[in-house]
Structure formats: C-alpha cells, structure tokens
Amino acid sequence: MKCWLIIEKWSDIVGPKIAGHAKAISTDLQCLFVDVDSPAWQHQLFIMKSDILKKIKQYDSSIKDIKFIINLSAIEKRSGHGKEKQDTRSKRNA
C-alpha cells in the first residue's frame, strides 16, 4: 500500500484550490479520510468523488472510497465564534 503517498500528494491530486479547503488526513484499509472545512466543500467533494478516486488510483489502487469529514473547529475559527458562541447558548438555556 502507498497510502502515505496519497496524503503527501493530495494537493497534486485535487489541485491547490481544493487542497486549501480539504486535507487528506488518514487511510483505513480501502478508505481515505479527508478533513473538510465546510459543509459546502463536503457536498462539492462528494459530487467530485468518482473523479478524485480515478486520480487516486494512479498512486494507490487499494483505495475504494473517500469519507469527507467536516472539521467543526475550522468552521468556528473562520466564523470567529468558537467557545464564546457555546457559552452564550449555555447561558440562554440556564
């Protein structure tokens, strides 16, 4: 298996624009796990999944699936909320 190569070459596989929003983080048997910074990018990549898998096969033919996982901490950092937003919700519910 050359799974490490997919993670290393992720930007070459998907291009710099997509790589700026999605990062290959690990593999598990036949699945590649990709950290995505928003639900919109998760949806877009899901649509592109078969094309991405074709490109991945050039590096590792054992990968059969991709799971796109939304990184909630990236969303919170980008929106500037994070912990403050959670604290506000807890005060409202008290």
PDB file of N, CA and C in Angstrom:
ATOM      1  N   MET A   1       0.831  -1.201   0.000  1.00  0.00           N
ATOM      2  CA  MET A   1       0.000   0.000   0.000  1.00  0.00           C
ATOM      3  C   MET A   1       0.867   1.253   0.000  1.00  0.00           C
ATOM      4  N   LYS A   2       0.412   2.246  -0.731  1.00  0.00           N
ATOM      5  CA  LYS A   2       1.122   3.514  -0.802  1.00  0.00           C
ATOM      6  C   LYS A   2       0.243   4.637  -0.259  1.00  0.00           C
ATOM      7  N   CYS A   3      -0.470   4.374   0.794  1.00  0.00           N
ATOM      8  CA  CYS A   3      -1.428   5.344   1.339  1.00  0.00           C
ATOM      9  C   CYS A   3      -0.755   6.654   1.725  1.00  0.00           C
ATOM     10  N   TRP A   4       0.436   6.576   2.272  1.00  0.00           N
ATOM     11  CA  TRP A   4       1.154   7.783   2.675  1.00  0.00           C
ATOM     12  C   TRP A   4       1.379   8.694   1.477  1.00  0.00           C
ATOM     13  N   LEU A   5       1.522   8.091   0.287  1.00  0.00           N
ATOM     14  CA  LEU A   5       1.762   8.870  -0.920  1.00  0.00           C
ATOM     15  C   LEU A   5       0.540   9.711  -1.292  1.00  0.00           C
ATOM     16  N   ILE A   6      -0.643   9.163  -1.089  1.00  0.00           N
ATOM     17  CA  ILE A   6      -1.872   9.915  -1.372  1.00  0.00           C
ATOM     18  C   ILE A   6      -1.950  11.143  -0.473  1.00  0.00           C
ATOM     19  N   ILE A   7      -1.652  10.963   0.795  1.00  0.00           N
ATOM     20  CA  ILE A   7      -1.696  12.083   1.742  1.00  0.00           C
ATOM     21  C   ILE A   7      -0.646  13.125   1.360  1.00  0.00           C
ATOM     22  N   GLU A   8       0.537  12.657   1.010  1.00  0.00           N
ATOM     23  CA  GLU A   8       1.621  13.561   0.626  1.00  0.00           C
ATOM     24  C   GLU A   8       1.311  14.309  -0.677  1.00  0.00           C
ATOM     25  N   LYS A   9       0.681  13.646  -1.626  1.00  0.00           N
ATOM     26  CA  LYS A   9       0.413  14.219  -2.953  1.00  0.00           C
ATOM     27  C   LYS A   9      -1.004  14.784  -3.090  1.00  0.00           C
ATOM     28  N   TRP A  10      -1.720  14.920  -1.999  1.00  0.00           N
ATOM     29  CA  TRP A  10      -3.114  15.355  -2.032  1.00  0.00           C
ATOM     30  C   TRP A  10      -3.306  16.627  -2.862  1.00  0.00           C
ATOM     31  N   SER A  11      -2.465  17.622  -2.655  1.00  0.00           N
ATOM     32  CA  SER A  11      -2.590  18.883  -3.391  1.00  0.00           C
ATOM     33  C   SER A  11      -2.417  18.669  -4.897  1.00  0.00           C
ATOM     34  N   ASP A  12      -1.517  17.785  -5.288  1.00  0.00           N
ATOM     35  CA  ASP A  12      -1.334  17.470  -6.711  1.00  0.00           C
ATOM     36  C   ASP A  12      -2.552  16.738  -7.270  1.00  0.00           C
ATOM     37  N   ILE A  13      -3.167  15.904  -6.460  1.00  0.00           N
ATOM     38  CA  ILE A  13      -4.317  15.110  -6.903  1.00  0.00           C
ATOM     39  C   ILE A  13      -5.536  15.997  -7.130  1.00  0.00           C
ATOM     40  N   VAL A  14      -5.831  16.874  -6.188  1.00  0.00           N
ATOM     41  CA  VAL A  14      -7.061  17.679  -6.267  1.00  0.00           C
ATOM     42  C   VAL A  14      -6.837  19.122  -6.709  1.00  0.00           C
ATOM     43  N   GLY A  15      -5.610  19.577  -6.683  1.00  0.00           N
ATOM     44  CA  GLY A  15      -5.311  20.962  -7.035  1.00  0.00           C
ATOM     45  C   GLY A  15      -5.268  21.852  -5.806  1.00  0.00           C
ATOM     46  N   PRO A  16      -4.580  22.990  -5.908  1.00  0.00           N
ATOM     47  CA  PRO A  16      -4.375  23.853  -4.739  1.00  0.00           C
ATOM     48  C   PRO A  16      -5.646  24.482  -4.176  1.00  0.00           C
ATOM     49  N   LYS A  17      -6.615  24.806  -5.034  1.00  0.00           N
ATOM     50  CA  LYS A  17      -7.847  25.437  -4.535  1.00  0.00           C
ATOM     51  C   LYS A  17      -8.594  24.484  -3.605  1.00  0.00           C
ATOM     52  N   ILE A  18      -8.796  23.251  -4.050  1.00  0.00           N
ATOM     53  CA  ILE A  18      -9.494  22.265  -3.218  1.00  0.00           C
ATOM     54  C   ILE A  18      -8.653  21.920  -1.997  1.00  0.00           C
ATOM     55  N   ALA A  19      -7.351  21.770  -2.191  1.00  0.00           N
ATOM     56  CA  ALA A  19      -6.463  21.431  -1.073  1.00  0.00           C
ATOM     57  C   ALA A  19      -6.483  22.509   0.010  1.00  0.00           C
ATOM     58  N   GLY A  20      -6.852  23.724  -0.353  1.00  0.00           N
ATOM     59  CA  GLY A  20      -6.984  24.795   0.634  1.00  0.00           C
ATOM     60  C   GLY A  20      -8.194  24.629   1.538  1.00  0.00           C
ATOM     61  N   HIS A  21      -9.124  23.767   1.144  1.00  0.00           N
ATOM     62  CA  HIS A  21     -10.350  23.546   1.915  1.00  0.00           C
ATOM     63  C   HIS A  21     -10.514  22.109   2.396  1.00  0.00           C
ATOM     64  N   ALA A  22      -9.684  21.214   1.876  1.00  0.00           N
ATOM     65  CA  ALA A  22      -9.808  19.792   2.211  1.00  0.00           C
ATOM     66  C   ALA A  22      -8.417  19.182   2.330  1.00  0.00           C
ATOM     67  N   LYS A  23      -8.213  18.408   3.391  1.00  0.00           N
ATOM     68  CA  LYS A  23      -6.896  17.817   3.641  1.00  0.00           C
ATOM     69  C   LYS A  23      -7.046  16.319   3.879  1.00  0.00           C
ATOM     70  N   ALA A  24      -6.310  15.531   3.105  1.00  0.00           N
ATOM     71  CA  ALA A  24      -6.285  14.087   3.335  1.00  0.00           C
ATOM     72  C   ALA A  24      -5.558  13.852   4.653  1.00  0.00           C
ATOM     73  N   ILE A  25      -6.217  13.156   5.585  1.00  0.00           N
ATOM     74  CA  ILE A  25      -5.622  13.015   6.917  1.00  0.00           C
ATOM     75  C   ILE A  25      -5.204  11.595   7.259  1.00  0.00           C
ATOM     76  N   SER A  26      -5.902  10.583   6.715  1.00  0.00           N
ATOM     77  CA  SER A  26      -5.527   9.205   7.037  1.00  0.00           C
ATOM     78  C   SER A  26      -6.212   8.227   6.098  1.00  0.00           C
ATOM     79  N   THR A  27      -5.777   6.980   6.192  1.00  0.00           N
ATOM     80  CA  THR A  27      -6.412   5.906   5.432  1.00  0.00           C
ATOM     81  C   THR A  27      -6.680   4.745   6.374  1.00  0.00           C
ATOM     82  N   ASP A  28      -7.669   3.956   6.024  1.00  0.00           N
ATOM     83  CA  ASP A  28      -8.017   2.776   6.809  1.00  0.00           C
ATOM     84  C   ASP A  28      -8.441   1.694   5.825  1.00  0.00           C
ATOM     85  N   LEU A  29      -7.593   0.743   5.596  1.00  0.00           N
ATOM     86  CA  LEU A  29      -7.819  -0.314   4.614  1.00  0.00           C
ATOM     87  C   LEU A  29      -8.065   0.277   3.233  1.00  0.00           C
ATOM     88  N   GLN A  30      -9.316   0.388   2.818  1.00  0.00           N
ATOM     89  CA  GLN A  30      -9.621   0.843   1.462  1.00  0.00           C
ATOM     90  C   GLN A  30     -10.265   2.220   1.420  1.00  0.00           C
ATOM     91  N   CYS A  31     -10.184   2.963   2.512  1.00  0.00           N
ATOM     92  CA  CYS A  31     -10.867   4.255   2.605  1.00  0.00           C
ATOM     93  C   CYS A  31      -9.880   5.379   2.937  1.00  0.00           C
ATOM     94  N   LEU A  32     -10.045   6.496   2.246  1.00  0.00           N
ATOM     95  CA  LEU A  32      -9.278   7.698   2.534  1.00  0.00           C
ATOM     96  C   LEU A  32     -10.185   8.654   3.307  1.00  0.00           C
ATOM     97  N   PHE A  33      -9.671   9.210   4.395  1.00  0.00           N
ATOM     98  CA  PHE A  33     -10.426  10.173   5.197  1.00  0.00           C
ATOM     99  C   PHE A  33      -9.898  11.571   4.905  1.00  0.00           C
ATOM    100  N   VAL A  34     -10.826  12.468   4.590  1.00  0.00           N
ATOM    101  CA  VAL A  34     -10.463  13.827   4.205  1.00  0.00           C
ATOM    102  C   VAL A  34     -11.181  14.817   5.115  1.00  0.00           C
ATOM    103  N   ASP A  35     -10.406  15.703   5.729  1.00  0.00           N
ATOM    104  CA  ASP A  35     -10.896  16.753   6.612  1.00  0.00           C
ATOM    105  C   ASP A  35     -11.318  17.940   5.744  1.00  0.00           C
ATOM    106  N   VAL A  36     -12.565  18.382   5.866  1.00  0.00           N
ATOM    107  CA  VAL A  36     -13.116  19.444   5.020  1.00  0.00           C
ATOM    108  C   VAL A  36     -13.534  20.614   5.910  1.00  0.00           C
ATOM    109  N   ASP A  37     -13.303  21.840   5.431  1.00  0.00           N
ATOM    110  CA  ASP A  37     -13.548  22.994   6.303  1.00  0.00           C
ATOM    111  C   ASP A  37     -14.956  23.583   6.251  1.00  0.00           C
ATOM    112  N   SER A  38     -15.870  22.993   5.475  1.00  0.00           N
ATOM    113  CA  SER A  38     -17.247  23.490   5.480  1.00  0.00           C
ATOM    114  C   SER A  38     -18.191  22.462   4.867  1.00  0.00           C
ATOM    115  N   PRO A  39     -19.465  22.538   5.227  1.00  0.00           N
ATOM    116  CA  PRO A  39     -20.450  21.641   4.611  1.00  0.00           C
ATOM    117  C   PRO A  39     -20.544  21.841   3.094  1.00  0.00           C
ATOM    118  N   ALA A  40     -20.357  23.069   2.631  1.00  0.00           N
ATOM    119  CA  ALA A  40     -20.418  23.333   1.191  1.00  0.00           C
ATOM    120  C   ALA A  40     -19.311  22.584   0.453  1.00  0.00           C
ATOM    121  N   TRP A  41     -18.103  22.607   1.011  1.00  0.00           N
ATOM    122  CA  TRP A  41     -17.000  21.869   0.387  1.00  0.00           C
ATOM    123  C   TRP A  41     -17.209  20.365   0.510  1.00  0.00           C
ATOM    124  N   GLN A  42     -17.788  19.922   1.592  1.00  0.00           N
ATOM    125  CA  GLN A  42     -18.081  18.495   1.735  1.00  0.00           C
ATOM    126  C   GLN A  42     -19.019  18.043   0.611  1.00  0.00           C
ATOM    127  N   HIS A  43     -20.043  18.824   0.355  1.00  0.00           N
ATOM    128  CA  HIS A  43     -21.005  18.498  -0.698  1.00  0.00           C
ATOM    129  C   HIS A  43     -20.334  18.517  -2.077  1.00  0.00           C
ATOM    130  N   GLN A  44     -19.556  19.550  -2.335  1.00  0.00           N
ATOM    131  CA  GLN A  44     -18.874  19.669  -3.628  1.00  0.00           C
ATOM    132  C   GLN A  44     -17.939  18.482  -3.861  1.00  0.00           C
ATOM    133  N   LEU A  45     -17.192  18.106  -2.846  1.00  0.00           N
ATOM    134  CA  LEU A  45     -16.256  16.988  -2.987  1.00  0.00           C
ATOM    135  C   LEU A  45     -16.992  15.661  -3.132  1.00  0.00           C
ATOM    136  N   PHE A  46     -18.128  15.531  -2.480  1.00  0.00           N
ATOM    137  CA  PHE A  46     -18.933  14.324  -2.647  1.00  0.00           C
ATOM    138  C   PHE A  46     -19.347  14.170  -4.112  1.00  0.00           C
ATOM    139  N   ILE A  47     -19.714  15.277  -4.737  1.00  0.00           N
ATOM    140  CA  ILE A  47     -20.084  15.260  -6.154  1.00  0.00           C
ATOM    141  C   ILE A  47     -18.882  14.868  -7.020  1.00  0.00           C
ATOM    142  N   MET A  48     -17.690  15.302  -6.626  1.00  0.00           N
ATOM    143  CA  MET A  48     -16.471  15.039  -7.393  1.00  0.00           C
ATOM    144  C   MET A  48     -15.793  13.717  -7.031  1.00  0.00           C
ATOM    145  N   LYS A  49     -16.371  12.980  -6.095  1.00  0.00           N
ATOM    146  CA  LYS A  49     -15.724  11.798  -5.523  1.00  0.00           C
ATOM    147  C   LYS A  49     -15.211  10.802  -6.568  1.00  0.00           C
ATOM    148  N   SER A  50     -16.009  10.461  -7.557  1.00  0.00           N
ATOM    149  CA  SER A  50     -15.568   9.455  -8.534  1.00  0.00           C
ATOM    150  C   SER A  50     -14.369   9.955  -9.339  1.00  0.00           C
ATOM    151  N   ASP A  51     -14.343  11.238  -9.677  1.00  0.00           N
ATOM    152  CA  ASP A  51     -13.192  11.797 -10.395  1.00  0.00           C
ATOM    153  C   ASP A  51     -11.939  11.791  -9.523  1.00  0.00           C
ATOM    154  N   ILE A  52     -12.104  12.121  -8.250  1.00  0.00           N
ATOM    155  CA  ILE A  52     -10.966  12.117  -7.327  1.00  0.00           C
ATOM    156  C   ILE A  52     -10.440  10.693  -7.156  1.00  0.00           C
ATOM    157  N   LEU A  53     -11.343   9.723  -7.031  1.00  0.00           N
ATOM    158  CA  LEU A  53     -10.917   8.326  -6.893  1.00  0.00           C
ATOM    159  C   LEU A  53     -10.122   7.855  -8.109  1.00  0.00           C
ATOM    160  N   LYS A  54     -10.517   8.283  -9.290  1.00  0.00           N
ATOM    161  CA  LYS A  54      -9.765   7.919 -10.504  1.00  0.00           C
ATOM    162  C   LYS A  54      -8.336   8.448 -10.428  1.00  0.00           C
ATOM    163  N   LYS A  55      -8.181   9.676  -9.960  1.00  0.00           N
ATOM    164  CA  LYS A  55      -6.843  10.264  -9.830  1.00  0.00           C
ATOM    165  C   LYS A  55      -6.036   9.555  -8.743  1.00  0.00           C
ATOM    166  N   ILE A  56      -6.702   9.187  -7.653  1.00  0.00           N
ATOM    167  CA  ILE A  56      -6.029   8.492  -6.552  1.00  0.00           C
ATOM    168  C   ILE A  56      -5.484   7.149  -7.015  1.00  0.00           C
ATOM    169  N   LYS A  57      -6.207   6.480  -7.885  1.00  0.00           N
ATOM    170  CA  LYS A  57      -5.792   5.156  -8.369  1.00  0.00           C
ATOM    171  C   LYS A  57      -4.436   5.197  -9.062  1.00  0.00           C
ATOM    172  N   GLN A  58      -4.014   6.356  -9.549  1.00  0.00           N
ATOM    173  CA  GLN A  58      -2.680   6.497 -10.138  1.00  0.00           C
ATOM    174  C   GLN A  58      -1.594   6.296  -9.083  1.00  0.00           C
ATOM    175  N   TYR A  59      -1.927   6.568  -7.830  1.00  0.00           N
ATOM    176  CA  TYR A  59      -0.967   6.449  -6.738  1.00  0.00           C
ATOM    177  C   TYR A  59      -1.168   5.181  -5.920  1.00  0.00           C
ATOM    178  N   ASP A  60      -2.432   4.788  -5.723  1.00  0.00           N
ATOM    179  CA  ASP A  60      -2.732   3.623  -4.882  1.00  0.00           C
ATOM    180  C   ASP A  60      -4.067   3.024  -5.308  1.00  0.00           C
ATOM    181  N   SER A  61      -4.014   1.844  -5.884  1.00  0.00           N
ATOM    182  CA  SER A  61      -5.243   1.205  -6.381  1.00  0.00           C
ATOM    183  C   SER A  61      -6.059   0.542  -5.276  1.00  0.00           C
ATOM    184  N   SER A  62      -5.540   0.504  -4.053  1.00  0.00           N
ATOM    185  CA  SER A  62      -6.282  -0.149  -2.966  1.00  0.00           C
ATOM    186  C   SER A  62      -7.395   0.738  -2.393  1.00  0.00           C
ATOM    187  N   ILE A  63      -7.325   2.049  -2.616  1.00  0.00           N
ATOM    188  CA  ILE A  63      -8.347   2.964  -2.089  1.00  0.00           C
ATOM    189  C   ILE A  63      -9.607   2.855  -2.941  1.00  0.00           C
ATOM    190  N   LYS A  64     -10.721   2.523  -2.287  1.00  0.00           N
ATOM    191  CA  LYS A  64     -12.002   2.328  -2.978  1.00  0.00           C
ATOM    192  C   LYS A  64     -13.056   3.365  -2.595  1.00  0.00           C
ATOM    193  N   ASP A  65     -12.817   4.097  -1.501  1.00  0.00           N
ATOM    194  CA  ASP A  65     -13.819   5.045  -1.026  1.00  0.00           C
ATOM    195  C   ASP A  65     -13.137   6.235  -0.367  1.00  0.00           C
ATOM    196  N   ILE A  66     -13.868   7.332  -0.290  1.00  0.00           N
ATOM    197  CA  ILE A  66     -13.400   8.538   0.398  1.00  0.00           C
ATOM    198  C   ILE A  66     -14.509   8.989   1.341  1.00  0.00           C
ATOM    199  N   LYS A  67     -14.144   9.299   2.569  1.00  0.00           N
ATOM    200  CA  LYS A  67     -15.081   9.866   3.546  1.00  0.00           C
ATOM    201  C   LYS A  67     -14.661  11.309   3.803  1.00  0.00           C
ATOM    202  N   PHE A  68     -15.575  12.228   3.544  1.00  0.00           N
ATOM    203  CA  PHE A  68     -15.317  13.648   3.758  1.00  0.00           C
ATOM    204  C   PHE A  68     -15.907  14.047   5.106  1.00  0.00           C
ATOM    205  N   ILE A  69     -15.043  14.470   6.020  1.00  0.00           N
ATOM    206  CA  ILE A  69     -15.430  14.767   7.398  1.00  0.00           C
ATOM    207  C   ILE A  69     -15.327  16.274   7.630  1.00  0.00           C
ATOM    208  N   ILE A  70     -16.415  16.864   8.106  1.00  0.00           N
ATOM    209  CA  ILE A  70     -16.415  18.308   8.368  1.00  0.00           C
ATOM    210  C   ILE A  70     -15.630  18.585   9.643  1.00  0.00           C
ATOM    211  N   ASN A  71     -14.683  19.501   9.545  1.00  0.00           N
ATOM    212  CA  ASN A  71     -13.861  19.907  10.676  1.00  0.00           C
ATOM    213  C   ASN A  71     -14.548  21.093  11.354  1.00  0.00           C
ATOM    214  N   LEU A  72     -15.262  20.829  12.439  1.00  0.00           N
ATOM    215  CA  LEU A  72     -16.028  21.880  13.121  1.00  0.00           C
ATOM    216  C   LEU A  72     -15.142  22.969  13.700  1.00  0.00           C
ATOM    217  N   SER A  73     -13.944  22.620  14.155  1.00  0.00           N
ATOM    218  CA  SER A  73     -13.070  23.647  14.722  1.00  0.00           C
ATOM    219  C   SER A  73     -12.624  24.631  13.644  1.00  0.00           C
ATOM    220  N   ALA A  74     -12.471  24.177  12.405  1.00  0.00           N
ATOM    221  CA  ALA A  74     -12.116  25.092  11.310  1.00  0.00           C
ATOM    222  C   ALA A  74     -13.254  26.067  11.046  1.00  0.00           C
ATOM    223  N   ILE A  75     -14.486  25.585  11.123  1.00  0.00           N
ATOM    224  CA  ILE A  75     -15.649  26.453  10.917  1.00  0.00           C
ATOM    225  C   ILE A  75     -15.722  27.498  12.026  1.00  0.00           C
ATOM    226  N   GLU A  76     -15.508  27.072  13.262  1.00  0.00           N
ATOM    227  CA  GLU A  76     -15.569  28.002  14.397  1.00  0.00           C
ATOM    228  C   GLU A  76     -14.475  29.058  14.304  1.00  0.00           C
ATOM    229  N   LYS A  77     -13.268  28.644  13.918  1.00  0.00           N
ATOM    230  CA  LYS A  77     -12.174  29.609  13.789  1.00  0.00           C
ATOM    231  C   LYS A  77     -12.487  30.636  12.713  1.00  0.00           C
ATOM    232  N   ARG A  78     -13.009  30.157  11.585  1.00  0.00           N
ATOM    233  CA  ARG A  78     -13.303  31.045  10.467  1.00  0.00           C
ATOM    234  C   ARG A  78     -14.423  32.016  10.817  1.00  0.00           C
ATOM    235  N   SER A  79     -15.415  31.548  11.569  1.00  0.00           N
ATOM    236  CA  SER A  79     -16.548  32.410  11.900  1.00  0.00           C
ATOM    237  C   SER A  79     -16.251  33.326  13.084  1.00  0.00           C
ATOM    238  N   GLY A  80     -15.162  33.040  13.806  1.00  0.00           N
ATOM    239  CA  GLY A  80     -14.796  33.875  14.939  1.00  0.00           C
ATOM    240  C   GLY A  80     -15.626  33.622  16.176  1.00  0.00           C
ATOM    241  N   HIS A  81     -16.325  32.494  16.221  1.00  0.00           N
ATOM    242  CA  HIS A  81     -17.182  32.215  17.369  1.00  0.00           C
ATOM    243  C   HIS A  81     -16.511  31.265  18.341  1.00  0.00           C
ATOM    244  N   GLY A  82     -16.523  30.016  18.032  1.00  0.00           N
ATOM    245  CA  GLY A  82     -15.904  29.033  18.909  1.00  0.00           C
ATOM    246  C   GLY A  82     -16.550  28.956  20.262  1.00  0.00           C
ATOM    247  N   LYS A  83     -15.737  29.072  21.309  1.00  0.00           N
ATOM    248  CA  LYS A  83     -16.188  28.885  22.681  1.00  0.00           C
ATOM    249  C   LYS A  83     -17.196  29.954  23.108  1.00  0.00           C
ATOM    250  N   GLU A  84     -16.997  31.187  22.637  1.00  0.00           N
ATOM    251  CA  GLU A  84     -17.912  32.257  23.041  1.00  0.00           C
ATOM    252  C   GLU A  84     -19.343  31.922  22.647  1.00  0.00           C
ATOM    253  N   LYS A  85     -19.532  31.354  21.464  1.00  0.00           N
ATOM    254  CA  LYS A  85     -20.871  31.003  20.993  1.00  0.00           C
ATOM    255  C   LYS A  85     -21.480  29.919  21.878  1.00  0.00           C
ATOM    256  N   GLN A  86     -20.686  28.940  22.274  1.00  0.00           N
ATOM    257  CA  GLN A  86     -21.179  27.874  23.143  1.00  0.00           C
ATOM    258  C   GLN A  86     -21.567  28.439  24.504  1.00  0.00           C
ATOM    259  N   ASP A  87     -20.763  29.363  25.041  1.00  0.00           N
ATOM    260  CA  ASP A  87     -21.058  29.963  26.336  1.00  0.00           C
ATOM    261  C   ASP A  87     -22.384  30.717  26.286  1.00  0.00           C
ATOM    262  N   THR A  88     -22.645  31.426  25.206  1.00  0.00           N
ATOM    263  CA  THR A  88     -23.895  32.175  25.056  1.00  0.00           C
ATOM    264  C   THR A  88     -25.078  31.226  25.055  1.00  0.00           C
ATOM    265  N   ARG A  89     -24.951  30.099  24.332  1.00  0.00           N
ATOM    266  CA  ARG A  89     -26.037  29.120  24.294  1.00  0.00           C
ATOM    267  C   ARG A  89     -26.311  28.555  25.682  1.00  0.00           C
ATOM    268  N   SER A  90     -25.260  28.249  26.448  1.00  0.00           N
ATOM    269  CA  SER A  90     -25.478  27.673  27.780  1.00  0.00           C
ATOM    270  C   SER A  90     -26.159  28.671  28.706  1.00  0.00           C
ATOM    271  N   LYS A  91     -25.832  29.953  28.580  1.00  0.00           N
ATOM    272  CA  LYS A  91     -26.459  30.963  29.431  1.00  0.00           C
ATOM    273  C   LYS A  91     -27.942  31.091  29.097  1.00  0.00           C
ATOM    274  N   ARG A  92     -28.277  30.984  27.791  1.00  0.00           N
ATOM    275  CA  ARG A  92     -29.682  31.072  27.392  1.00  0.00           C
ATOM    276  C   ARG A  92     -30.485  29.903  27.926  1.00  0.00           C
ATOM    277  N   ASN A  93     -29.890  28.735  27.952  1.00  0.00           N
ATOM    278  CA  ASN A  93     -30.597  27.528  28.392  1.00  0.00           C
ATOM    279  C   ASN A  93     -30.688  27.419  29.912  1.00  0.00           C
ATOM    280  N   ALA A  94     -29.980  28.270  30.631  1.00  0.00           N
ATOM    281  CA  ALA A  94     -29.966  28.184  32.100  1.00  0.00           C
ATOM    282  C   ALA A  94     -31.197  28.791  32.715  1.00  0.00           C
TER     283      ALA A  94
END
